Amino acid sequence: MQYKRLDEYGAIGDRNAIALVGRDGSIDWCPFPHVESPSVFAALLDADRGGHFAVRPAQSFDSVQRYRDRTNVLETTFQSAGGSATVTDFMPVDDATGSTDLPPAVYRKLDCETGPLELEVAFEPRFDYARDVPEIEPVADGVVAVGDDERAVLSSDVSLAPSADGREASGTVTLEPGETRWLVLGYDEAIPLEPSKHRETLEGVVDYWREWTHDCDETDCPVGGPWHDLAIRSSLVLKLLLHGDTGAVCAAPTTSLPEDLGGVRNWDYRFNWIRDAAFTVRALSELGHLEEARSYFQLCLDHCRHHDPGSVPPVYGLHGGSDLDERILDHLEGYRESAPVRIGNAARKQHQLDVYGELILAIYESVRYGEAVTTDDWAVMCDLIDYVCEGWDEPDAGIWEMRTDHEQFVYSKLMCWTALDRGIDLAEAADDVDAPLERWRTCRAEVREAILDRGFSERTTSFVRSFGDDDTLDAANLLVSVVGFLPPDDHRVQGTIDATLARLATDDGLVRRYEGNDGLPGTGSPFVVSSLWLVTALALSGRTDEAADRFESILEYASPLGLLAEAVDPETGEQRGNYPQAYSHIGLINGALSLADADDSIDGPPASPAPLGRDESIADVAADQEIVRRQTDTK
């Protein structure tokens, strides 16, 4: 078995588990019962050992994938000399079926369009990241895989037989035009083979996604225009990554997909990063998904309640757990032999100052979109902002989670300023709340002065990576105008954009994250999200044509299904890193929003100097709604 390009995969899920389905009909990645659980299929990380579940024609074939319109239901259509067939893959979502106790499952519906066509089925589960090879035995209407502590039951009206060694099962079926067969994989328990009921389940899942999905007249849509469909697909990816039990945003459903082939920059992203908060809230809110945005920012606040303000972890388990110890799975060779394969993430123990600004900014955005914080929330916020006053000048690991000695990262200081700035705005607009405003204002001025004096280099006419460094760039500083620290037309903002274009950007719109040592060998590929930050910064600056050109160039790297990984190989154009990546899709939506705002402006930059919280003042919001509620029972 060979490795596929990442853009040859589609993603399906039930908002708890997510599987990647190849264009060749093979499920090569699927953890059960949750996205952060050990895998059942992991051929993505070891083509020979990892395990897979494939359905494909017996003859050579061509294939194409598409999602059913405005859903996460995936269709793979095969065309061969013998005929054509479509495999429809989906997972049942509790809200779509009216049940809250469905076992985790993958449904695969086989429809023959022309034929007769012979299809092959290969079922090779490998539990616990392929450390547990189960015994496969026949049962009524299918086979069961039994491991040390896990079992999976494949119900099917395709005849399947275990191999002689009991390590896999396979079968073939010849379908006539118009004929349908089902394969239903239940984790831990069997799902009875009932085709009529399965059709109802599919209809319910399709209705669920379509009822949730943003639907609009494109002329009035905040992301209208040529990239409308990709922005909507991005929202569906985010919904897939929003954990159904907790509302946490899974950064990506995969682990250890490399930033560069053969390198060691392979990380487990199946967790929730606070840094995603503000941009996620805006993206979801602008597309009308206020409930999800509200739940997410509240979840981030709840995490903070359980920690001392000075030791807030930047990343959490999707269920709130703290067992993210980083471990290496030596028995897996890694995607295209890019070892190591890691589970867990050591960033959990890092000190990252930027999370304070990202969290307070998310709360600020939520208030702008109609949410009120409670008095209990306000107390937590005040503790966090008070800590920023005490600790803003500490070195940290930074947004890029450097595995070197801590530095005085400029972006970390920028987000400390943002925490103070938005906290002051909220306190000034709310009635009768306790806040040490004079202390906060004094500290905000100190942080601002430090950033301007020590974070801007006259030599490069740009903001730089760290205090005391006058010649090392960081793409995160493109957000200086996005958070309202400086107006977009300020020469220091424009200098940072131009330096980024000259030194971090490729001609095709891609942007590397930073220059300088990060404690790891090799270099990572350009990141999609930093490339999209450049689009937003250009759009805010009134450089709309440049922004649109770069945006369109970046979108060309999306998969045929509209999915984006973390990074792009600048030499081959292949997607790299974990896939699909929430941060990339959040950046796409916010980039589209920024370009739409720029198009609405007749001359020069848009009327709002920044898209995050500055197009409508909190004072104006406070005139129409309560910002801080006295009740503590309205969460």
mmCIF file of C-alpha atoms in Angstrom, residues 34 64 72 148 236 239 243 271 273 333 395 399 408 457 516 621:
data_model
loop_
_atom_site.group_PDB
_atom_site.id
_atom_site.type_symbol
_atom_site.label_atom_id
_atom_site.label_comp_id
_atom_site.label_asym_id
_atom_site.label_seq_id
_atom_site.Cartn_x
_atom_site.Cartn_y
_atom_site.Cartn_z
ATOM 1 C CA HIS A 34 -13.319 10.117 20.121
ATOM 2 C CA VAL A 64 -13.571 11.614 -7.767
ATOM 3 C CA ASN A 72 -20.176 16.541 5.683
ATOM 4 C CA ASP A 148 -7.356 -6.927 24.073
ATOM 5 C CA LEU A 236 -18.554 22.911 7.933
ATOM 6 C CA LYS A 239 -18.430 22.313 12.908
ATOM 7 C CA HIS A 243 -16.477 18.512 19.860
ATOM 8 C CA PHE A 271 -6.618 19.102 21.309
ATOM 9 C CA TRP A 273 -5.775 25.594 21.798
ATOM 10 C CA GLU A 333 7.124 4.616 10.463
ATOM 11 C CA PRO A 395 9.850 35.710 28.577
ATOM 12 C CA ILE A 399 2.578 31.468 19.855
ATOM 13 C CA GLN A 408 10.546 38.302 24.909
ATOM 14 C CA SER A 457 13.409 47.837 14.238
ATOM 15 C CA GLY A 516 15.599 32.356 13.394
ATOM 16 C CA VAL A 621 -23.191 47.802 22.298
#
